[in-house]
């Protein structure tokens, strides 16, 4: 599941100029699309771009209290956002403290010309500009730039190609944006608010190599053919201690799957500065139990926790008792998301083959990998958890071990809170004659619902139509769906109503429902998967990913001929992303992924190595 943004800047206290659109005093009822009074006119400053651009224009609106104290994005003690407020573009989320957004596509928007956002433009969470309460707001414009792509099959698409940032519209190089400014908005008045996009996100600075960490980029022939242009995969490789001193050693490969990283995660080659602060473990466990509760984590010193654990892992890695392996993190951001889910897809391309058949042999050849399936294993959580199990299922002989934590839905009968094969609607439970109930999308540790599936999908639809939001539901659709006649992914459900397309759901089941595929093909998969699968999930997973794991456990525990010998472990009170450590809350255990799972891999490789397999050269 996504989420990486840089430290936001502070809003300037300036006012936005108004340009009268109609006669002063002319009013109409707010919130009626038929009589849109208020509008925004968003234009490109010639200094930001001298050429016309395609893309998605977004208008972001934030109140002074936007981002107020929340378990997920603020702090409990009192640095309020009124005093130090991020830009509106960094405040859009799935919770009650979200900013407001409106979005519209543009083609060939020339400098000086305007894109219009008015009462007919879809918004989130308030759907119509006419329903925005009158008041003073911070306003910011963004243009998420699209490129025209002629895919290998001849389909012409407009998509936001990744530019090195990991498919993040807030920071994508070349995207334009305006300074945030404060303005009074009154939907009952016929005003035009002009926004000029004067700024451009800079290029991403490449990460630097060290003695241990190497950053590689490899052209993929398979992906280039699919996309009709040169496409590259990235690899971040951590070399074992003693790599140069043992030129005859060959190494197993530990493949870490997860969201886009610019460099290796969980790694620090210098000791933390003693002046960087301190933390109290009980406070971290209370306010920052999962490590991603925003400013709550900052307030209780979680940054210090991270630096200490990262340094500790480096010391382990270079110590005499740690397994000598190659640790690989893959960069496979694409036009739809920050990674590809590491499988072949009708919309994203043959990333499964590109990673397994092109990138991994490339890395192993360059850094003396053993280069055999028995000496490779996979680990990761959330998105990475799905990728781990998916790669093991689709390439059963190329990997020997899948350690999947809190995986994205691995059984579409438990597609978070939706059964794609039996439910009619993804947004609403079956209702009675007088009411119906929305399906939840996010809960806290006590089960309190913080967002619904409908709300989360509305946010994505405002950010980008045709599955172009870069969001979680959209990437599942991009990976799992067939292509439509227009070349874009077919919708699994109507994005506005939630009505499920049964034909698309059946396609998903036969091609990407991992539990269904294992059950269907167990006669040939079983002998090649036996003993290779471990799955971990919190029983209180915030996005209900444990529902699919229950279905997987039921199959893996009962299947015979052969037995699966799989392991499924639950954290009874744990949230997202439980990874098997029952002694610590996620905030701490998530920082020991590499250490714990690479040791597990070492033991598994030694136990299952074939006769003649190299189990000695790398054990120094």
Coordinates of C-alpha atoms in Angstrom, one line a residue:
X1 CA 0.0 0.0 0.0
X2 CA 1.3 3.4 -0.9
X3 CA 2.6 6.5 0.8
X4 CA 5.9 8.5 0.6
X5 CA 6.0 12.3 0.5
X6 CA 8.8 14.7 1.3
X7 CA 8.7 17.3 4.1
X8 CA 6.1 19.9 3.0
X9 CA 6.9 23.5 2.9
X10 CA 5.1 26.3 4.7
X11 CA 2.2 28.2 3.2
X12 CA 2.8 31.9 2.3
X13 CA 0.4 34.3 3.9
X14 CA -0.8 36.0 0.7
X15 CA -4.2 36.6 -0.9
X16 CA -5.3 35.5 -4.3
X17 CA -6.6 38.0 -6.7
X18 CA -10.2 37.7 -7.9
X19 CA -11.4 38.3 -11.4
X20 CA -15.1 39.0 -11.7
X21 CA -16.8 36.5 -13.9
X22 CA -20.3 37.9 -13.9
X23 CA -22.2 40.9 -12.5
X24 CA -21.6 41.4 -8.8
X25 CA -24.4 40.2 -6.6
X26 CA -25.7 37.6 -9.1
X27 CA -26.5 34.4 -7.1
X28 CA -28.0 31.0 -7.5
X29 CA -28.5 28.1 -5.1
X30 CA -25.2 26.5 -4.1
X31 CA -24.4 23.0 -5.1
X32 CA -26.5 22.8 -8.3
X33 CA -24.5 21.6 -11.2
X34 CA -26.9 23.2 -13.7
X35 CA -26.0 26.7 -12.5
X36 CA -22.3 26.7 -11.8
X37 CA -21.4 30.2 -10.5
X38 CA -18.0 29.9 -8.9
X39 CA -15.1 28.7 -11.0
X40 CA -11.4 28.4 -11.0
X41 CA -9.3 29.2 -14.1
X42 CA -6.0 27.4 -14.0
X43 CA -3.3 28.5 -16.5
X44 CA 0.4 27.6 -17.2
X45 CA 2.9 30.4 -16.7
X46 CA 5.1 30.6 -19.7
X47 CA 8.2 30.6 -17.5
X48 CA 7.2 27.1 -16.2
X49 CA 6.5 25.7 -19.7
X50 CA 6.8 27.2 -23.1
X51 CA 4.9 24.4 -24.8
X52 CA 1.4 23.0 -24.5
X53 CA 0.9 20.1 -22.1
X54 CA -1.5 17.2 -21.5
X55 CA -2.5 16.0 -18.1
X56 CA -4.7 16.3 -15.1
X57 CA -5.3 19.7 -13.6
X58 CA -6.1 19.6 -9.9
X59 CA -7.3 22.3 -7.7
X60 CA -6.5 21.6 -4.0
X61 CA -8.3 23.5 -1.2
X62 CA -7.5 23.4 2.5
X63 CA -8.9 25.1 5.5
X64 CA -6.8 26.2 8.4
X65 CA -7.8 23.1 10.4
X66 CA -7.2 20.7 7.5
X67 CA -4.8 18.1 8.8
X68 CA -5.9 18.6 12.3
X69 CA -4.9 16.1 15.0
X70 CA -5.6 12.6 13.7
X71 CA -4.1 9.2 14.5
X72 CA -2.9 9.0 11.0
X73 CA -1.6 12.4 10.0
X74 CA -1.0 14.8 12.9
X75 CA 0.2 14.9 16.5
X76 CA -1.6 14.5 19.8
X77 CA 0.3 17.1 21.7
X78 CA 0.0 20.4 20.0
X79 CA 2.1 21.5 17.1
X80 CA -1.1 22.4 15.2
X81 CA -1.2 22.8 11.4
X82 CA -2.5 26.4 11.9
X83 CA 1.1 27.3 12.9
X84 CA 3.0 25.1 10.5
X85 CA 0.7 23.9 7.6
X86 CA 1.8 21.8 4.7
X87 CA 0.8 22.7 1.2
X88 CA -2.7 21.6 0.2
X89 CA -1.3 19.1 -2.4
X90 CA 0.3 17.2 0.6
X91 CA -2.9 17.0 2.6
X92 CA -5.2 14.9 0.3
X93 CA -5.9 11.6 2.0
X94 CA -8.7 9.1 2.8
X95 CA -9.5 10.4 6.3
X96 CA -11.8 13.2 7.7
X97 CA -8.9 15.7 7.8
X98 CA -8.3 15.5 4.1
X99 CA -8.0 18.5 1.8
X100 CA -10.6 19.1 -0.9
X101 CA -9.7 18.4 -4.5
X102 CA -11.3 18.9 -8.0
X103 CA -9.8 17.4 -11.1
X104 CA -10.2 17.8 -14.9
X105 CA -8.3 16.5 -17.9
X106 CA -6.5 18.9 -20.3
X107 CA -5.1 18.3 -23.8
X108 CA -2.7 20.8 -25.4
X109 CA -3.1 23.3 -22.6
X110 CA -1.0 26.2 -23.9
X111 CA 0.7 28.8 -21.7
X112 CA -1.8 31.5 -20.9
X113 CA -4.8 29.4 -21.7
X114 CA -7.0 28.3 -18.9
X115 CA -8.5 25.0 -17.7
X116 CA -11.8 25.6 -16.0
X117 CA -12.9 23.9 -12.8
X118 CA -16.5 24.7 -11.9
X119 CA -19.7 23.3 -10.5
X120 CA -19.8 20.5 -13.1
X121 CA -16.3 19.3 -12.1
X122 CA -16.2 16.2 -9.9
X123 CA -14.6 16.8 -6.5
X124 CA -13.6 14.9 -3.4
X125 CA -14.7 14.6 -0.7
X126 CA -17.3 17.2 -1.5
X127 CA -18.4 16.2 -5.0
X128 CA -19.6 19.6 -6.3
X129 CA -18.0 23.0 -5.9
X130 CA -21.4 24.5 -5.3
X131 CA -21.6 22.5 -2.0
X132 CA -18.4 23.9 -0.6
X133 CA -19.2 26.0 2.5
X134 CA -18.4 29.6 2.1
X135 CA -15.2 30.7 3.9
X136 CA -11.5 31.4 3.7
X137 CA -9.3 28.6 2.3
X138 CA -5.8 27.9 1.1
X139 CA -5.9 27.1 -2.6
X140 CA -3.3 25.5 -4.9
X141 CA -3.2 24.3 -8.5
X142 CA -1.3 21.3 -9.9
X143 CA -0.8 19.9 -13.4
X144 CA 0.1 16.2 -13.4
X145 CA 1.7 15.9 -16.8
X146 CA 0.8 13.0 -19.2
X147 CA 2.8 11.8 -22.2
X148 CA 1.3 10.4 -25.4
X149 CA 2.4 6.7 -25.8
X150 CA 2.0 4.4 -28.7
X151 CA 2.1 1.1 -27.1
X152 CA 3.6 -1.9 -28.9
X153 CA 0.1 -3.1 -29.8
X154 CA -0.7 0.2 -31.5
X155 CA -2.9 1.6 -28.8
X156 CA -2.4 5.3 -28.2
X157 CA -2.6 6.3 -24.6
X158 CA -2.0 9.4 -22.5
X159 CA -0.3 8.4 -19.2
X160 CA 2.0 9.8 -16.5
X161 CA 5.3 8.0 -17.2
X162 CA 7.4 7.5 -14.1
X163 CA 10.2 10.1 -14.0
X164 CA 12.3 8.6 -11.3
X165 CA 10.2 9.6 -8.3
X166 CA 8.2 6.4 -8.0
X167 CA 4.9 7.6 -9.6
X168 CA 4.0 10.3 -7.0
X169 CA 2.0 13.2 -8.5
X170 CA 3.0 15.6 -5.8
X171 CA 6.7 15.3 -6.6
X172 CA 6.9 14.0 -10.2
X173 CA 9.6 15.9 -12.1
X174 CA 8.1 18.2 -14.6
X175 CA 4.7 18.5 -12.9
X176 CA 3.6 22.1 -12.5
X177 CA 2.1 23.8 -9.4
X178 CA 1.2 27.1 -8.0
X179 CA 2.1 28.8 -4.7
X180 CA -0.6 28.1 -2.1
X181 CA -2.6 31.3 -1.5
X182 CA -5.4 32.2 0.9
X183 CA -8.7 33.3 -0.6
X184 CA -12.3 33.7 0.4
X185 CA -14.6 31.3 -1.5
X186 CA -18.3 31.7 -1.8
X187 CA -20.1 29.3 -4.2
X188 CA -23.1 31.6 -4.3
X189 CA -21.1 34.4 -6.0
X190 CA -20.3 34.3 -9.7
X191 CA -16.5 34.7 -9.3
X192 CA -13.6 33.4 -11.3
X193 CA -10.5 32.6 -9.2
X194 CA -7.4 32.6 -11.4
X195 CA -4.5 30.3 -10.5
X196 CA -1.2 30.5 -12.4
X197 CA 1.1 27.4 -12.4
X198 CA 4.5 29.1 -11.9
X199 CA 6.6 26.3 -10.4
X200 CA 8.0 23.0 -11.7
X201 CA 9.1 20.0 -9.7
X202 CA 12.9 19.4 -10.3
X203 CA 14.5 16.2 -11.5
X204 CA 15.3 13.5 -9.0
X205 CA 18.8 13.4 -7.7
X206 CA 20.2 9.9 -8.3
X207 CA 21.2 7.9 -5.2
X208 CA 24.9 7.4 -4.6
X209 CA 26.7 4.1 -4.4
X210 CA 28.7 3.1 -1.4
X211 CA 31.1 0.2 -0.8
X212 CA 28.1 -2.0 0.0
X213 CA 25.1 -0.4 -1.9
X214 CA 25.0 -0.4 -5.7
X215 CA 22.3 1.2 -7.9
X216 CA 21.8 -0.3 -11.3
X217 CA 19.6 0.4 -14.3
X218 CA 18.9 -2.2 -17.0
X219 CA 17.0 -1.8 -20.2
X220 CA 14.3 -4.4 -20.5
X221 CA 13.7 -5.7 -24.0
X222 CA 10.4 -7.3 -22.9
X223 CA 9.0 -4.1 -21.5
X224 CA 10.4 -1.9 -24.3
X225 CA 8.6 -4.1 -26.8
X226 CA 5.4 -3.9 -24.9
X227 CA 5.4 -0.1 -24.4
X228 CA 6.9 0.8 -27.8
X229 CA 9.7 2.8 -26.2
X230 CA 12.8 2.1 -24.1
X231 CA 11.8 0.9 -20.7
X232 CA 14.2 0.3 -17.7
X233 CA 14.2 -1.6 -14.5
X234 CA 16.2 -0.5 -11.5
X235 CA 18.0 -2.6 -9.0
X236 CA 19.4 -1.7 -5.6
X237 CA 21.9 -4.4 -4.5
X238 CA 23.5 -4.7 -1.1
X239 CA 26.8 -6.6 -1.3
X240 CA 27.7 -8.9 1.6
X241 CA 30.6 -8.2 3.9
X242 CA 33.8 -9.7 2.5
X243 CA 32.6 -9.6 -1.1
X244 CA 35.9 -8.3 -2.5
X245 CA 38.0 -10.5 -0.2
X246 CA 36.3 -13.7 -1.3
X247 CA 36.4 -13.5 -5.2
X248 CA 35.5 -17.2 -5.5
X249 CA 32.3 -17.0 -3.4
X250 CA 28.9 -17.2 -5.0
X251 CA 25.9 -15.9 -3.2
X252 CA 22.2 -16.7 -2.7
X253 CA 19.8 -13.9 -3.5
X254 CA 17.3 -12.3 -1.1
X255 CA 14.7 -10.4 -3.1
X256 CA 12.9 -7.7 -1.1
X257 CA 9.6 -6.6 -2.6
X258 CA 7.6 -3.5 -1.7
X259 CA 6.9 0.1 -2.7
X260 CA 9.3 2.2 -4.7
X261 CA 12.5 3.1 -2.9
X262 CA 15.2 5.5 -4.2
X263 CA 17.8 3.6 -2.2
X264 CA 17.9 0.7 0.2
X265 CA 15.5 0.9 3.0
X266 CA 16.4 0.0 6.6
X267 CA 20.1 0.7 6.1
X268 CA 22.5 3.3 7.6
X269 CA 26.3 3.2 7.3
X270 CA 27.0 5.8 10.0
X271 CA 26.1 5.9 13.6
X272 CA 23.2 8.1 14.6
X273 CA 24.2 11.5 16.0
X274 CA 23.7 11.6 19.7
X275 CA 22.0 14.9 19.4
X276 CA 19.2 13.7 17.1
X277 CA 16.8 13.1 20.0
X278 CA 15.5 10.2 22.1
X279 CA 12.4 8.2 22.4
X280 CA 10.3 6.3 24.9
X281 CA 9.3 2.8 23.8
X282 CA 6.0 2.9 25.6
X283 CA 5.1 6.2 23.9
X284 CA 6.0 4.9 20.5
X285 CA 3.9 1.8 21.1
X286 CA 0.9 3.9 22.2
X287 CA 1.0 6.8 19.6
X288 CA 2.9 5.2 16.7
X289 CA 2.2 1.5 16.9
X290 CA 2.6 0.8 13.2
X291 CA 5.2 3.4 12.3
X292 CA 3.1 5.4 9.9
X293 CA 0.9 7.5 12.1
X294 CA 2.3 10.8 10.7
X295 CA 3.3 13.5 13.1
X296 CA 2.3 11.4 16.1
X297 CA 5.3 9.3 15.2
X298 CA 7.5 12.4 14.8
X299 CA 6.5 13.7 18.2
X300 CA 7.4 10.6 20.1
X301 CA 10.8 10.3 18.5
X302 CA 10.2 7.6 15.8
X303 CA 12.8 9.2 13.5
X304 CA 15.4 8.3 16.2
X305 CA 14.0 4.7 16.4
X306 CA 14.5 4.4 12.6
X307 CA 18.1 5.7 12.6
X308 CA 19.0 3.3 15.5
X309 CA 17.5 0.3 13.9
X310 CA 19.0 1.0 10.5
X311 CA 22.4 1.4 12.1
X312 CA 21.9 -1.8 14.0
X313 CA 21.1 -3.7 10.9
X314 CA 24.3 -2.4 9.2
X315 CA 26.3 -3.6 12.1
X316 CA 24.6 -7.0 11.8
X317 CA 25.2 -7.2 8.1
X318 CA 28.9 -6.5 8.5
X319 CA 29.3 -8.7 11.6
X320 CA 30.8 -12.1 11.5
X321 CA 27.6 -14.1 12.1
X322 CA 25.2 -12.7 9.5
X323 CA 24.4 -14.7 6.3
X324 CA 26.5 -13.6 3.3
X325 CA 23.9 -13.0 0.6
X326 CA 23.0 -10.5 -2.1
X327 CA 20.1 -8.3 -1.0
X328 CA 18.0 -7.0 -3.9
X329 CA 15.4 -4.3 -4.0
X330 CA 13.7 -3.8 -7.4
X331 CA 12.6 -0.5 -8.9
X332 CA 9.7 -1.1 -11.2
X333 CA 7.6 2.0 -11.1
X334 CA 5.4 2.4 -14.2
X335 CA 2.7 4.7 -15.6
X336 CA 0.0 3.3 -13.2
X337 CA 1.8 2.9 -9.8
X338 CA 5.0 2.9 -7.9
X339 CA 5.6 -0.7 -8.7
X340 CA 4.2 -3.4 -11.1
X341 CA 3.2 -6.2 -8.7
X342 CA 5.9 -8.2 -10.3
X343 CA 3.7 -10.2 -12.6
X344 CA 2.7 -10.0 -16.3
X345 CA -0.2 -7.7 -17.0
X346 CA -2.3 -6.8 -20.0
X347 CA -2.0 -3.1 -19.1
X348 CA 1.3 -2.7 -17.3
X349 CA 3.3 -5.2 -19.3
X350 CA 5.3 -8.4 -18.8
X351 CA 7.0 -7.3 -15.5
X352 CA 7.0 -10.8 -14.1
X353 CA 9.1 -12.1 -17.0
X354 CA 11.2 -9.0 -17.1
X355 CA 12.1 -9.2 -13.4
X356 CA 12.5 -13.0 -13.2
X357 CA 14.1 -13.7 -16.6
X358 CA 16.0 -10.4 -17.3
X359 CA 16.8 -8.4 -14.2
X360 CA 17.6 -11.1 -11.7
X361 CA 20.0 -13.0 -14.0
X362 CA 21.6 -9.7 -14.8
X363 CA 22.2 -8.9 -11.1
X364 CA 23.4 -12.4 -10.3
X365 CA 25.8 -12.4 -13.2
X366 CA 27.2 -9.0 -12.2
X367 CA 27.6 -9.8 -8.5
X368 CA 28.4 -13.5 -8.5
X369 CA 25.0 -14.9 -7.6
X370 CA 24.6 -18.6 -7.5
X371 CA 22.0 -18.1 -10.2
X372 CA 19.7 -21.1 -9.4
X373 CA 16.1 -21.1 -8.2
X374 CA 16.9 -23.0 -5.0
X375 CA 19.2 -20.2 -3.9
X376 CA 16.6 -17.3 -4.3
X377 CA 13.9 -16.3 -1.9
X378 CA 11.4 -13.5 -1.6
X379 CA 10.1 -11.4 1.3
X380 CA 8.1 -8.2 1.7
X381 CA 4.9 -6.7 3.1
X382 CA 1.6 -5.3 1.9
X383 CA 2.0 -4.7 -1.8
X384 CA 5.3 -6.5 -1.4
X385 CA 3.5 -9.4 0.3
X386 CA 1.3 -9.9 -2.7
X387 CA 4.3 -9.7 -5.0
X388 CA 6.2 -12.3 -2.9
X389 CA 3.4 -14.9 -3.1
X390 CA 2.6 -14.0 -6.7
X391 CA 6.1 -14.4 -7.9
X392 CA 6.4 -17.8 -6.1
X393 CA 3.1 -19.1 -7.6
X394 CA 3.8 -17.9 -11.1
X395 CA 7.5 -18.9 -11.1
X396 CA 7.5 -21.8 -8.7
X397 CA 10.9 -23.2 -9.9
X398 CA 12.7 -19.8 -10.0
X399 CA 12.3 -19.1 -6.3
X400 CA 12.6 -21.1 -3.1
X401 CA 10.7 -19.4 -0.4
X402 CA 8.0 -16.7 -0.1
X403 CA 7.7 -14.9 3.2
X404 CA 4.6 -12.7 2.7
X405 CA 3.6 -10.2 5.4
X406 CA 0.1 -8.5 5.3
X407 CA -0.3 -9.3 1.6
X408 CA -2.7 -7.3 -0.6
X409 CA -5.7 -9.4 -1.4
X410 CA -4.5 -12.9 -2.4
X411 CA -8.1 -14.3 -2.6
X412 CA -10.7 -12.1 -4.3
X413 CA -13.5 -13.5 -2.2
X414 CA -11.8 -11.3 0.5
X415 CA -10.9 -8.3 -1.7
X416 CA -10.7 -6.2 1.5
X417 CA -14.4 -6.2 2.4
X418 CA -15.8 -7.2 -1.0
X419 CA -16.4 -10.7 -2.5
X420 CA -15.9 -10.0 -6.2
X421 CA -17.7 -13.2 -7.2
X422 CA -20.8 -12.9 -5.1
X423 CA -21.4 -9.3 -4.2
X424 CA -23.2 -7.0 -6.6
X425 CA -21.8 -3.7 -5.3
X426 CA -18.3 -2.8 -4.0
X427 CA -19.5 0.3 -2.1
X428 CA -22.6 -1.0 -0.3
X429 CA -23.6 -4.1 1.5
X430 CA -26.9 -5.6 0.4
X431 CA -29.5 -3.4 1.9
X432 CA -33.0 -3.7 3.2
X433 CA -36.1 -1.9 2.0
X434 CA -35.3 1.3 3.9
X435 CA -31.5 1.6 4.2
X436 CA -28.2 0.3 3.3
X437 CA -24.7 0.4 4.7
X438 CA -21.4 1.5 3.1
X439 CA -18.5 -0.9 3.1
X440 CA -15.5 0.2 5.1
X441 CA -12.1 0.6 3.6
X442 CA -10.0 1.5 6.6
X443 CA -10.3 0.9 10.4
X444 CA -8.2 1.7 13.4
X445 CA -7.0 -0.8 16.0
X446 CA -10.4 -0.7 17.8
X447 CA -12.4 -1.3 14.7
X448 CA -13.5 2.3 14.2
X449 CA -14.1 3.0 10.5
X450 CA -12.0 5.9 9.2
X451 CA -12.8 5.6 5.5
X452 CA -15.2 3.8 3.2
X453 CA -14.5 2.1 -0.1
X454 CA -16.7 4.6 -1.9
X455 CA -14.8 7.5 -0.5
X456 CA -11.4 6.0 -1.3
X457 CA -12.4 5.4 -4.9
X458 CA -13.9 8.9 -5.3
X459 CA -10.6 10.3 -4.3
X460 CA -8.9 8.2 -7.0
X461 CA -11.4 9.2 -9.6
X462 CA -10.8 12.9 -8.9
X463 CA -7.0 12.4 -9.1
X464 CA -7.3 10.6 -12.5
X465 CA -9.9 8.9 -14.7
X466 CA -9.2 5.8 -16.8
X467 CA -7.3 4.2 -13.9
X468 CA -4.7 7.0 -13.9
X469 CA -4.8 8.1 -10.3
X470 CA -1.7 6.2 -9.1
X471 CA -3.9 5.0 -6.3
X472 CA -4.3 1.6 -4.6
X473 CA -7.6 0.5 -6.1
X474 CA -6.6 1.8 -9.5
X475 CA -3.3 -0.2 -9.6
X476 CA -5.1 -3.4 -8.7
X477 CA -7.3 -2.7 -11.6
X478 CA -4.4 -1.9 -13.9
X479 CA -2.6 -5.1 -13.0
X480 CA -5.5 -7.5 -12.9
X481 CA -7.9 -6.3 -15.6
X482 CA -7.9 -7.0 -19.3
X483 CA -7.4 -4.0 -21.5
X484 CA -10.5 -2.2 -22.9
X485 CA -11.0 -1.3 -26.5
X486 CA -9.5 2.1 -25.8
X487 CA -6.3 0.5 -24.4
X488 CA -7.0 1.5 -20.8
X489 CA -7.8 -1.1 -18.1
X490 CA -11.4 -2.3 -17.9
X491 CA -13.1 -1.3 -14.7
X492 CA -13.7 -4.0 -12.1
X493 CA -16.6 -1.9 -10.9
X494 CA -18.2 1.4 -11.9
X495 CA -16.1 4.0 -10.1
X496 CA -19.1 6.1 -9.3
X497 CA -21.7 3.5 -8.3
X498 CA -19.7 0.5 -7.2
X499 CA -21.5 -1.9 -9.4
X500 CA -19.2 -4.9 -10.1
X501 CA -18.5 -6.1 -13.6
X502 CA -18.8 -9.9 -13.3
X503 CA -17.0 -10.5 -16.6
X504 CA -14.0 -8.6 -15.4
X505 CA -14.2 -10.3 -12.0
X506 CA -14.1 -13.7 -13.7
X507 CA -11.0 -12.6 -15.7
X508 CA -9.3 -11.6 -12.4
X509 CA -10.2 -15.0 -10.8
X510 CA -8.6 -17.0 -13.6
X511 CA -5.5 -14.9 -13.9
X512 CA -4.6 -13.3 -10.6
X513 CA -6.6 -14.8 -7.7
X514 CA -3.6 -16.6 -6.1
X515 CA -5.6 -18.9 -3.9
X516 CA -7.9 -19.9 -6.8
X517 CA -4.9 -20.5 -9.0
X518 CA -3.2 -22.7 -6.4
X519 CA -6.4 -24.7 -5.9
X520 CA -7.1 -25.1 -9.6
X521 CA -3.5 -26.1 -10.4
X522 CA -2.4 -27.8 -7.3
X523 CA -1.6 -31.1 -9.1
X524 CA 1.3 -29.4 -10.9
X525 CA 2.0 -26.5 -8.4
X526 CA 1.8 -28.4 -5.2
X527 CA 5.0 -30.4 -5.5
X528 CA 6.9 -27.2 -6.5
X529 CA 5.4 -25.0 -3.7
X530 CA 5.5 -27.4 -0.8
X531 CA 7.3 -25.9 2.2
X532 CA 7.9 -22.6 0.4
X533 CA 5.1 -20.4 1.7
X534 CA 4.9 -18.4 4.9
X535 CA 2.1 -15.8 5.4
X536 CA 1.7 -13.3 8.2
X537 CA -1.3 -11.0 8.9
X538 CA -2.7 -8.9 11.7
X539 CA -6.2 -9.9 12.8
X540 CA -6.9 -6.1 12.9
X541 CA -5.3 -5.2 9.6
X542 CA -6.3 -1.6 8.9
X543 CA -7.4 -2.3 5.4
X544 CA -8.9 -5.8 6.0
X545 CA -6.2 -7.7 4.2
X546 CA -6.6 -10.5 6.8
X547 CA -9.9 -11.5 5.2
X548 CA -8.1 -13.0 2.1
X549 CA -5.5 -14.6 4.3
X550 CA -8.2 -16.5 6.2
X551 CA -9.3 -18.0 2.8
X552 CA -5.7 -18.8 1.9
X553 CA -5.1 -20.5 5.3
X554 CA -8.2 -22.6 4.9
X555 CA -6.9 -23.9 1.5
X556 CA -3.3 -24.4 2.6
X557 CA -4.2 -26.2 5.8
X558 CA -6.6 -28.7 4.1
X559 CA -5.0 -29.4 0.7
X560 CA -3.5 -32.8 0.2
X561 CA -1.5 -34.6 -2.5
X562 CA 0.8 -33.1 -1.5
X563 CA 0.4 -31.2 1.7
X564 CA 1.4 -27.6 1.5
X565 CA 3.6 -27.5 4.6
X566 CA 2.8 -23.8 4.6
X567 CA 2.9 -21.6 7.6
X568 CA 0.2 -18.9 8.4
X569 CA 0.7 -16.7 11.5
X570 CA -1.7 -14.0 12.9
X571 CA -1.0 -11.1 15.2
X572 CA -4.1 -11.2 17.4
X573 CA -4.2 -7.5 18.1
X574 CA -1.9 -6.4 15.3
X575 CA -2.7 -4.0 12.5
X576 CA -1.0 -3.3 9.2
X577 CA 1.6 -4.6 8.7
X578 CA 2.2 -7.6 11.0
X579 CA 5.2 -9.6 10.0
X580 CA 5.4 -12.4 12.4
X581 CA 7.1 -10.9 15.4
X582 CA 4.7 -11.3 18.3
X583 CA 7.1 -9.7 20.8
X584 CA 7.0 -6.2 19.4
X585 CA 4.5 -3.7 18.0
X586 CA 4.7 -3.2 14.2
X587 CA 6.6 0.1 14.7
X588 CA 9.6 -1.9 15.9
X589 CA 9.2 -5.2 14.1
X590 CA 8.9 -3.6 10.7
X591 CA 12.4 -2.3 11.1
X592 CA 13.8 -5.8 11.5
X593 CA 12.4 -7.3 8.3
X594 CA 15.8 -7.8 6.6
X595 CA 17.5 -9.3 9.6
X596 CA 14.7 -11.7 10.5
X597 CA 13.8 -12.9 7.1
X598 CA 17.3 -13.3 5.6
X599 CA 18.2 -15.5 8.5
X600 CA 15.0 -17.6 7.8
X601 CA 16.1 -17.8 4.1
X602 CA 19.6 -19.0 5.1
X603 CA 18.1 -21.8 7.1
X604 CA 15.7 -22.7 4.4
X605 CA 18.3 -22.8 1.7
X606 CA 20.6 -25.0 3.7
X607 CA 17.7 -27.4 4.4
X608 CA 16.5 -27.6 0.8
X609 CA 19.6 -27.3 -1.3
X610 CA 19.9 -29.9 -4.0
X611 CA 22.8 -32.4 -4.1
X612 CA 25.8 -30.5 -5.4
X613 CA 24.3 -27.1 -4.6
X614 CA 26.8 -24.5 -3.3
X615 CA 26.3 -24.2 0.4
X616 CA 29.8 -23.5 1.4
X617 CA 31.5 -20.7 -0.7
X618 CA 29.2 -18.0 0.8
X619 CA 29.4 -19.3 4.4
X620 CA 32.6 -17.6 5.6

